Amino acid sequence: MPRTPSVMRLHLRYRLWIAEMNFDIDMLRIFEDYQKELNKKDEPEVKTGVDYFEKEFIMLRKDIDELRHEMHLLKMKLAAYLREAKEVNYKTYQTDNHTELKERYLTFRKKIDKIKNEFEHFEGKWLN
């Protein structure tokens, strides 16, 4: 049977990931300001790029909202376990879908890092 992380470790992991996603929200807001500046350019390639990134940013924000919500619920559940001095056993760990949520978060991280790099390259090409 695989080893399950401690309640505190899981709780802290969710707190850290939620904090990272809060940073991502701020970053997306700043990128939206860059988009406003880029929209002043009257070039078809810029308009196409801005439209693409606008859609990507909307999807990223939706992903963030869903992940943060689910993590917040599990974080609160784990806090209750800590108050009650309960352990997370393998069955509870599987039932709460911690592994699935971790995989979704890691997939999200790859996606946001990719889009961030693409946008920084795009923005650097058109804003001097």
PDB file of C-alpha atoms in Angstrom:
ATOM      1  CA  MET A   1       0.000   0.000   0.000  1.00  0.00           C
ATOM      2  CA  PRO A   2       1.456   3.413  -0.953  1.00  0.00           C
ATOM      3  CA  ARG A   3       2.389   5.822   1.808  1.00  0.00           C
ATOM      4  CA  THR A   4      -0.034   8.732   2.236  1.00  0.00           C
ATOM      5  CA  PRO A   5       1.200  12.228   3.121  1.00  0.00           C
ATOM      6  CA  SER A   6       0.468  13.595   6.575  1.00  0.00           C
ATOM      7  CA  VAL A   7      -2.549  15.803   7.111  1.00  0.00           C
ATOM      8  CA  MET A   8      -0.329  18.807   7.798  1.00  0.00           C
ATOM      9  CA  ARG A   9       1.752  18.198   4.676  1.00  0.00           C
ATOM     10  CA  LEU A  10      -1.365  18.061   2.501  1.00  0.00           C
ATOM     11  CA  HIS A  11      -2.801  21.148   4.191  1.00  0.00           C
ATOM     12  CA  LEU A  12       0.417  23.114   3.639  1.00  0.00           C
ATOM     13  CA  ARG A  13       0.661  21.917   0.030  1.00  0.00           C
ATOM     14  CA  TYR A  14      -2.804  23.295  -0.711  1.00  0.00           C
ATOM     15  CA  ARG A  15      -2.004  26.577   1.023  1.00  0.00           C
ATOM     16  CA  LEU A  16       1.127  26.944  -1.095  1.00  0.00           C
ATOM     17  CA  TRP A  17      -0.642  26.073  -4.352  1.00  0.00           C
ATOM     18  CA  ILE A  18      -3.497  28.474  -3.587  1.00  0.00           C
ATOM     19  CA  ALA A  19      -0.941  31.225  -2.920  1.00  0.00           C
ATOM     20  CA  GLU A  20       0.765  30.453  -6.239  1.00  0.00           C
ATOM     21  CA  MET A  21      -2.552  30.673  -8.049  1.00  0.00           C
ATOM     22  CA  ASN A  22      -3.297  34.015  -6.356  1.00  0.00           C
ATOM     23  CA  PHE A  23       0.007  35.223  -7.822  1.00  0.00           C
ATOM     24  CA  ASP A  24      -1.071  33.836 -11.215  1.00  0.00           C
ATOM     25  CA  ILE A  25      -4.273  35.897 -11.025  1.00  0.00           C
ATOM     26  CA  ASP A  26      -2.227  39.051 -10.431  1.00  0.00           C
ATOM     27  CA  MET A  27       0.067  38.125 -13.317  1.00  0.00           C
ATOM     28  CA  LEU A  28      -2.923  37.633 -15.645  1.00  0.00           C
ATOM     29  CA  ARG A  29      -4.272  41.044 -14.633  1.00  0.00           C
ATOM     30  CA  ILE A  30      -0.944  42.631 -15.557  1.00  0.00           C
ATOM     31  CA  PHE A  31      -0.918  40.730 -18.856  1.00  0.00           C
ATOM     32  CA  GLU A  32      -4.400  42.130 -19.544  1.00  0.00           C
ATOM     33  CA  ASP A  33      -2.942  45.623 -19.112  1.00  0.00           C
ATOM     34  CA  TYR A  34      -0.252  44.719 -21.630  1.00  0.00           C
ATOM     35  CA  GLN A  35      -3.012  43.584 -23.989  1.00  0.00           C
ATOM     36  CA  LYS A  36      -4.698  46.975 -23.722  1.00  0.00           C
ATOM     37  CA  GLU A  37      -1.444  48.589 -24.752  1.00  0.00           C
ATOM     38  CA  LEU A  38      -0.998  46.096 -27.588  1.00  0.00           C
ATOM     39  CA  ASN A  39      -4.542  46.799 -28.819  1.00  0.00           C
ATOM     40  CA  LYS A  40      -3.372  50.295 -29.737  1.00  0.00           C
ATOM     41  CA  LYS A  41      -1.274  48.756 -32.514  1.00  0.00           C
ATOM     42  CA  ASP A  42      -3.048  48.655 -35.838  1.00  0.00           C
ATOM     43  CA  GLU A  43      -1.459  45.469 -37.156  1.00  0.00           C
ATOM     44  CA  PRO A  44      -3.426  42.315 -38.027  1.00  0.00           C
ATOM     45  CA  GLU A  45      -0.798  40.025 -36.467  1.00  0.00           C
ATOM     46  CA  VAL A  46      -1.084  41.915 -33.177  1.00  0.00           C
ATOM     47  CA  LYS A  47      -4.899  41.752 -33.199  1.00  0.00           C
ATOM     48  CA  THR A  48      -4.788  38.009 -33.882  1.00  0.00           C
ATOM     49  CA  GLY A  49      -2.304  37.480 -31.065  1.00  0.00           C
ATOM     50  CA  VAL A  50      -4.262  39.591 -28.614  1.00  0.00           C
ATOM     51  CA  ASP A  51      -7.458  37.653 -29.415  1.00  0.00           C
ATOM     52  CA  TYR A  52      -5.623  34.337 -28.924  1.00  0.00           C
ATOM     53  CA  PHE A  53      -4.160  35.360 -25.566  1.00  0.00           C
ATOM     54  CA  GLU A  54      -7.436  36.869 -24.389  1.00  0.00           C
ATOM     55  CA  LYS A  55      -9.113  33.469 -24.857  1.00  0.00           C
ATOM     56  CA  GLU A  56      -6.200  31.651 -23.206  1.00  0.00           C
ATOM     57  CA  PHE A  57      -6.251  34.001 -20.213  1.00  0.00           C
ATOM     58  CA  ILE A  58      -9.997  33.473 -19.768  1.00  0.00           C
ATOM     59  CA  MET A  59      -9.489  29.693 -19.764  1.00  0.00           C
ATOM     60  CA  LEU A  60      -6.573  29.952 -17.339  1.00  0.00           C
ATOM     61  CA  ARG A  61      -8.643  32.082 -14.978  1.00  0.00           C
ATOM     62  CA  LYS A  62     -11.470  29.528 -15.132  1.00  0.00           C
ATOM     63  CA  ASP A  63      -8.988  26.748 -14.325  1.00  0.00           C
ATOM     64  CA  ILE A  64      -7.587  28.767 -11.423  1.00  0.00           C
ATOM     65  CA  ASP A  65     -11.037  29.433  -9.993  1.00  0.00           C
ATOM     66  CA  GLU A  66     -12.012  25.748 -10.171  1.00  0.00           C
ATOM     67  CA  LEU A  67      -8.740  24.472  -8.718  1.00  0.00           C
ATOM     68  CA  ARG A  68      -8.658  27.051  -5.928  1.00  0.00           C
ATOM     69  CA  HIS A  69     -12.239  26.234  -4.977  1.00  0.00           C
ATOM     70  CA  GLU A  70     -11.570  22.501  -4.772  1.00  0.00           C
ATOM     71  CA  MET A  71      -8.297  23.011  -2.919  1.00  0.00           C
ATOM     72  CA  HIS A  72      -9.917  25.386  -0.469  1.00  0.00           C
ATOM     73  CA  LEU A  73     -12.603  22.809   0.355  1.00  0.00           C
ATOM     74  CA  LEU A  74     -10.014  20.079   0.885  1.00  0.00           C
ATOM     75  CA  LYS A  75      -7.801  22.431   2.889  1.00  0.00           C
ATOM     76  CA  MET A  76     -10.735  23.138   5.219  1.00  0.00           C
ATOM     77  CA  LYS A  77     -11.468  19.414   5.490  1.00  0.00           C
ATOM     78  CA  LEU A  78      -7.830  18.779   6.375  1.00  0.00           C
ATOM     79  CA  ALA A  79      -7.940  21.560   8.971  1.00  0.00           C
ATOM     80  CA  ALA A  80     -10.901  19.763  10.558  1.00  0.00           C
ATOM     81  CA  TYR A  81      -8.874  16.535  10.584  1.00  0.00           C
ATOM     82  CA  LEU A  82      -6.082  18.407  12.357  1.00  0.00           C
ATOM     83  CA  ARG A  83      -8.474  19.810  14.969  1.00  0.00           C
ATOM     84  CA  GLU A  84      -9.907  16.342  15.558  1.00  0.00           C
ATOM     85  CA  ALA A  85      -6.422  14.755  15.528  1.00  0.00           C
ATOM     86  CA  LYS A  86      -7.498  12.395  12.714  1.00  0.00           C
ATOM     87  CA  GLU A  87      -5.077  10.800  10.311  1.00  0.00           C
ATOM     88  CA  VAL A  88      -5.597  10.561   6.550  1.00  0.00           C
ATOM     89  CA  ASN A  89      -5.486   6.898   5.676  1.00  0.00           C
ATOM     90  CA  TYR A  90      -5.132   5.477   2.187  1.00  0.00           C
ATOM     91  CA  LYS A  91      -8.897   5.088   1.729  1.00  0.00           C
ATOM     92  CA  THR A  92      -9.609   8.678   2.809  1.00  0.00           C
ATOM     93  CA  TYR A  93      -6.764   9.943   0.630  1.00  0.00           C
ATOM     94  CA  GLN A  94      -8.257   8.181  -2.428  1.00  0.00           C
ATOM     95  CA  THR A  95     -11.817   9.265  -1.613  1.00  0.00           C
ATOM     96  CA  ASP A  96     -10.770  12.925  -1.389  1.00  0.00           C
ATOM     97  CA  ASN A  97      -9.061  12.636  -4.813  1.00  0.00           C
ATOM     98  CA  HIS A  98      -5.792  14.222  -3.652  1.00  0.00           C
ATOM     99  CA  THR A  99      -3.836  12.447  -6.396  1.00  0.00           C
ATOM    100  CA  GLU A 100      -6.202  13.600  -9.146  1.00  0.00           C
ATOM    101  CA  LEU A 101      -6.158  17.176  -7.858  1.00  0.00           C
ATOM    102  CA  LYS A 102      -2.345  17.146  -7.734  1.00  0.00           C
ATOM    103  CA  GLU A 103      -2.199  15.947 -11.351  1.00  0.00           C
ATOM    104  CA  ARG A 104      -4.669  18.623 -12.448  1.00  0.00           C
ATOM    105  CA  TYR A 105      -2.601  21.272 -10.689  1.00  0.00           C
ATOM    106  CA  LEU A 106       0.652  20.081 -12.270  1.00  0.00           C
ATOM    107  CA  THR A 107      -1.009  20.085 -15.701  1.00  0.00           C
ATOM    108  CA  PHE A 108      -2.276  23.605 -15.017  1.00  0.00           C
ATOM    109  CA  ARG A 109       1.234  24.744 -13.992  1.00  0.00           C
ATOM    110  CA  LYS A 110       2.666  23.484 -17.283  1.00  0.00           C
ATOM    111  CA  LYS A 111      -0.077  25.222 -19.237  1.00  0.00           C
ATOM    112  CA  ILE A 112       0.247  28.585 -17.490  1.00  0.00           C
ATOM    113  CA  ASP A 113       4.040  28.506 -17.760  1.00  0.00           C
ATOM    114  CA  LYS A 114       3.762  27.790 -21.492  1.00  0.00           C
ATOM    115  CA  ILE A 115       1.238  30.597 -22.090  1.00  0.00           C
ATOM    116  CA  LYS A 116       3.265  32.996 -19.935  1.00  0.00           C
ATOM    117  CA  ASN A 117       6.393  32.337 -21.998  1.00  0.00           C
ATOM    118  CA  GLU A 118       4.468  32.669 -25.262  1.00  0.00           C
ATOM    119  CA  PHE A 119       2.907  35.954 -24.142  1.00  0.00           C
ATOM    120  CA  GLU A 120       6.193  37.409 -22.933  1.00  0.00           C
ATOM    121  CA  HIS A 121       7.730  36.580 -26.310  1.00  0.00           C
ATOM    122  CA  PHE A 122       4.739  38.079 -28.160  1.00  0.00           C
ATOM    123  CA  GLU A 123       4.649  41.212 -26.015  1.00  0.00           C
ATOM    124  CA  GLY A 124       8.402  41.691 -26.342  1.00  0.00           C
ATOM    125  CA  LYS A 125       8.114  41.530 -30.112  1.00  0.00           C
ATOM    126  CA  TRP A 126       5.476  44.284 -30.353  1.00  0.00           C
ATOM    127  CA  LEU A 127       6.048  46.627 -27.392  1.00  0.00           C
ATOM    128  CA  ASN A 128       9.363  48.417 -27.344  1.00  0.00           C
TER     129      ASN A 128
END
